[in-house]
Amino acid sequence: MRFFLFIILLSGVSLFGQERIPMKAKEYKTTLRNEYRRVFGLNGPQDAVTIGASTIHQESRWNPRAQSSHAMGLAQFVPSTWTWIQEIDRSISTMGDVWNPYVSIRAMARYHQWLWVRVRARSEEDRWAGVLSSYNGGELWYRRDRRLANTDAWFDGIEKFNAGRSQASIRENRGYVYNILKRWSPMYASAGFK
């Protein structure tokens, strides 16, 4: 019985079905904070660290060995994006590979910042929605949806438009943004991931 409870606590799920912050998240909290401050600067968006923690939660539940059919590591990079991000930030390739959680955190922070500079929005939350939609489904798809919506507003705007993705892809993308901004971010913010 004790072993079973220990496994439940490590998984980040409470006995009552509510998701909790996995113990692994606390191990990487300082690294996450340092990398987002390094990349965005001290005057960057206040919720960047919370968004970073929530992205990892959504992507891998803080499992640095996570692997899907097309992505890998803590931040679930696809091979082409992993290769590209190393060209954008040369320090990433000198630190290790995608399986190293510290390298993955640095690469994710850098990718979020790269997208942040390119997304125009009416509010910081709309901007993060655009960053996350791009991170999940590609910046090109986000730009196509935005052009079709003819607005910089994500909520009640871009989120309602689909420039040609499959229904499964668009549902997954919109759920991704919603989960990070509305579900995981409040949980991480209240736990001090700022």
Tab-separated table of C-alpha atoms in Angstrom:
chain	number	residue	atom	x	y	z
A	1	MET	CA	0.000	0.000	0.000
A	2	ARG	CA	2.805	2.462	0.844
A	3	PHE	CA	4.488	1.787	-2.497
A	4	PHE	CA	1.200	2.484	-4.299
A	5	LEU	CA	0.771	5.829	-2.488
A	6	PHE	CA	4.379	6.764	-3.233
A	7	ILE	CA	3.832	6.112	-6.968
A	8	ILE	CA	0.664	8.228	-6.931
A	9	LEU	CA	2.501	11.127	-5.289
A	10	LEU	CA	5.350	10.922	-7.810
A	11	SER	CA	2.899	10.922	-10.718
A	12	GLY	CA	1.388	14.237	-9.679
A	13	VAL	CA	-2.176	12.951	-9.319
A	14	SER	CA	-3.889	13.207	-5.955
A	15	LEU	CA	-5.996	10.448	-4.476
A	16	PHE	CA	-9.064	12.540	-5.257
A	17	GLY	CA	-8.423	12.843	-8.987
A	18	GLN	CA	-7.089	16.390	-9.010
A	19	GLU	CA	-3.817	17.006	-10.786
A	20	ARG	CA	-0.939	18.130	-8.601
A	21	ILE	CA	2.462	19.529	-9.328
A	22	PRO	CA	4.860	16.586	-9.715
A	23	MET	CA	7.795	16.453	-7.304
A	24	LYS	CA	10.167	16.643	-10.316
A	25	ALA	CA	8.877	20.157	-11.065
A	26	LYS	CA	10.274	21.448	-7.795
A	27	GLU	CA	13.677	20.000	-8.694
A	28	TYR	CA	13.858	22.170	-11.837
A	29	LYS	CA	12.107	25.289	-10.483
A	30	THR	CA	15.297	27.345	-10.001
A	31	THR	CA	16.659	26.374	-13.413
A	32	LEU	CA	13.363	27.303	-15.036
A	33	ARG	CA	13.299	30.695	-13.311
A	34	ASN	CA	16.946	31.408	-14.187
A	35	GLU	CA	16.543	30.449	-17.849
A	36	TYR	CA	13.396	32.531	-18.396
A	37	ARG	CA	15.030	35.543	-16.750
A	38	ARG	CA	18.185	35.005	-18.809
A	39	VAL	CA	16.254	34.793	-22.072
A	40	PHE	CA	13.464	37.345	-21.484
A	41	GLY	CA	15.420	39.679	-19.205
A	42	LEU	CA	14.356	40.910	-15.791
A	43	ASN	CA	11.694	43.131	-17.355
A	44	GLY	CA	10.154	40.297	-19.371
A	45	PRO	CA	6.569	39.130	-18.957
A	46	GLN	CA	5.847	38.423	-15.295
A	47	ASP	CA	4.169	35.099	-15.967
A	48	ALA	CA	6.885	33.652	-18.241
A	49	VAL	CA	8.163	31.197	-15.609
A	50	THR	CA	4.618	30.057	-14.841
A	51	ILE	CA	3.952	29.547	-18.557
A	52	GLY	CA	7.210	27.599	-18.887
A	53	ALA	CA	6.320	25.313	-15.970
A	54	SER	CA	2.806	24.827	-17.338
A	55	THR	CA	4.149	24.012	-20.802
A	56	ILE	CA	6.380	21.287	-19.398
A	57	HIS	CA	3.470	19.964	-17.354
A	58	GLN	CA	1.318	19.742	-20.480
A	59	GLU	CA	4.083	18.309	-22.650
A	60	SER	CA	5.698	15.661	-20.439
A	61	ARG	CA	4.417	15.925	-16.862
A	62	TRP	CA	8.075	16.700	-16.010
A	63	ASN	CA	9.412	13.415	-17.357
A	64	PRO	CA	12.765	14.179	-19.057
A	65	ARG	CA	12.635	10.792	-20.841
A	66	ALA	CA	9.162	11.393	-22.307
A	67	GLN	CA	8.812	10.386	-25.929
A	68	SER	CA	5.857	10.432	-28.284
A	69	SER	CA	5.679	9.238	-31.866
A	70	HIS	CA	7.168	12.547	-33.057
A	71	ALA	CA	8.624	14.496	-30.081
A	72	MET	CA	11.015	13.940	-27.206
A	73	GLY	CA	12.312	15.219	-23.913
A	74	LEU	CA	10.958	17.398	-21.146
A	75	ALA	CA	9.651	20.067	-23.550
A	76	GLN	CA	8.760	17.588	-26.331
A	77	PHE	CA	10.761	18.970	-29.228
A	78	VAL	CA	10.303	17.509	-32.691
A	79	PRO	CA	13.686	16.761	-34.338
A	80	SER	CA	13.465	19.610	-36.882
A	81	THR	CA	12.688	22.231	-34.203
A	82	TRP	CA	15.435	20.852	-31.977
A	83	THR	CA	17.981	21.218	-34.787
A	84	TRP	CA	16.728	24.719	-35.621
A	85	ILE	CA	16.724	26.022	-32.017
A	86	GLN	CA	20.379	25.017	-31.667
A	87	GLU	CA	21.174	27.267	-34.614
A	88	ILE	CA	19.285	30.162	-32.989
A	89	ASP	CA	21.043	29.708	-29.642
A	90	ARG	CA	24.461	28.059	-29.975
A	91	SER	CA	24.766	27.565	-26.196
A	92	ILE	CA	22.091	24.856	-26.404
A	93	SER	CA	24.210	22.531	-28.534
A	94	THR	CA	27.219	22.920	-26.232
A	95	MET	CA	25.212	21.913	-23.135
A	96	GLY	CA	23.999	18.502	-24.271
A	97	ASP	CA	21.061	16.917	-26.018
A	98	VAL	CA	17.261	17.018	-25.874
A	99	TRP	CA	17.193	14.353	-23.134
A	100	ASN	CA	19.053	16.605	-20.705
A	101	PRO	CA	16.298	18.425	-18.771
A	102	TYR	CA	18.418	21.544	-18.227
A	103	VAL	CA	19.130	21.834	-21.940
A	104	SER	CA	15.486	21.212	-22.764
A	105	ILE	CA	14.415	23.991	-20.368
A	106	ARG	CA	16.893	26.426	-21.944
A	107	ALA	CA	15.704	25.524	-25.450
A	108	MET	CA	12.034	25.889	-24.495
A	109	ALA	CA	12.640	29.284	-22.874
A	110	ARG	CA	14.517	30.438	-25.976
A	111	TYR	CA	11.775	29.169	-28.284
A	112	HIS	CA	9.067	30.852	-26.198
A	113	GLN	CA	11.024	34.114	-26.341
A	114	TRP	CA	11.568	33.798	-30.100
A	115	LEU	CA	7.822	33.337	-30.608
A	116	TRP	CA	6.983	36.100	-28.085
A	117	VAL	CA	8.832	38.646	-30.237
A	118	ARG	CA	6.840	37.601	-33.333
A	119	VAL	CA	3.311	37.416	-31.944
A	120	ARG	CA	1.227	40.588	-31.952
A	121	ALA	CA	-1.727	40.669	-29.593
A	122	ARG	CA	-4.086	42.989	-27.771
A	123	SER	CA	-3.140	41.675	-24.309
A	124	GLU	CA	-0.390	39.666	-22.653
A	125	GLU	CA	-2.737	36.674	-22.265
A	126	ASP	CA	-3.651	36.797	-25.969
A	127	ARG	CA	0.034	37.024	-26.785
A	128	TRP	CA	0.833	33.948	-24.691
A	129	ALA	CA	-2.032	32.144	-26.406
A	130	GLY	CA	-0.412	32.901	-29.766
A	131	VAL	CA	2.997	31.766	-28.497
A	132	LEU	CA	1.554	28.513	-27.178
A	133	SER	CA	-0.521	27.849	-30.279
A	134	SER	CA	2.641	28.353	-32.341
A	135	TYR	CA	4.743	26.187	-30.031
A	136	ASN	CA	2.236	23.367	-30.340
A	137	GLY	CA	1.125	23.600	-33.950
A	138	GLY	CA	3.674	25.771	-35.696
A	139	GLU	CA	3.963	29.509	-36.146
A	140	LEU	CA	2.807	29.305	-39.757
A	141	TRP	CA	-0.534	27.773	-38.745
A	142	TYR	CA	-1.003	30.413	-36.050
A	143	ARG	CA	-0.349	33.188	-38.587
A	144	ARG	CA	-2.829	31.658	-41.057
A	145	ASP	CA	-5.527	31.413	-38.372
A	146	ARG	CA	-4.806	35.004	-37.281
A	147	ARG	CA	-5.032	36.294	-40.851
A	148	LEU	CA	-8.358	34.506	-41.318
A	149	ALA	CA	-9.689	35.868	-38.018
A	150	ASN	CA	-8.470	39.380	-38.900
A	151	THR	CA	-7.814	40.214	-35.238
A	152	ASP	CA	-5.017	40.172	-32.673
A	153	ALA	CA	-7.377	38.767	-30.025
A	154	TRP	CA	-7.047	35.064	-29.274
A	155	PHE	CA	-10.077	34.602	-27.042
A	156	ASP	CA	-13.322	34.918	-28.989
A	157	GLY	CA	-11.154	35.668	-32.006
A	158	ILE	CA	-8.311	33.620	-33.477
A	159	GLU	CA	-9.231	30.547	-31.416
A	160	LYS	CA	-12.487	30.225	-33.416
A	161	PHE	CA	-10.794	30.096	-36.809
A	162	ASN	CA	-9.152	27.222	-38.651
A	163	ALA	CA	-7.111	27.921	-41.746
A	164	GLY	CA	-7.113	24.284	-42.834
A	165	ARG	CA	-5.897	21.921	-40.127
A	166	SER	CA	-7.726	18.669	-39.471
A	167	GLN	CA	-10.420	18.797	-36.806
A	168	ALA	CA	-8.292	16.594	-34.537
A	169	SER	CA	-5.293	18.929	-34.928
A	170	ILE	CA	-7.288	22.085	-34.286
A	171	ARG	CA	-9.015	20.557	-31.232
A	172	GLU	CA	-5.657	19.468	-29.849
A	173	ASN	CA	-4.127	22.912	-30.467
A	174	ARG	CA	-6.973	24.830	-28.832
A	175	GLY	CA	-7.034	22.428	-25.890
A	176	TYR	CA	-3.278	22.839	-25.507
A	177	VAL	CA	-3.565	26.623	-25.182
A	178	TYR	CA	-6.553	26.362	-22.840
A	179	ASN	CA	-4.912	23.787	-20.555
A	180	ILE	CA	-1.722	25.789	-20.155
A	181	LEU	CA	-3.316	29.197	-19.642
A	182	LYS	CA	-6.469	28.290	-17.726
A	183	ARG	CA	-5.713	24.986	-16.029
A	184	TRP	CA	-2.004	24.610	-15.289
A	185	SER	CA	-0.840	28.236	-14.992
A	186	PRO	CA	-3.070	29.053	-11.992
A	187	MET	CA	-1.832	25.870	-10.290
A	188	TYR	CA	1.837	26.777	-10.875
A	189	ALA	CA	1.333	30.450	-9.999
A	190	SER	CA	-0.198	29.537	-6.638
A	191	ALA	CA	2.776	27.218	-6.002
A	192	GLY	CA	5.219	30.111	-6.456
A	193	PHE	CA	6.535	29.388	-9.961
A	194	LYS	CA	7.069	33.065	-10.741
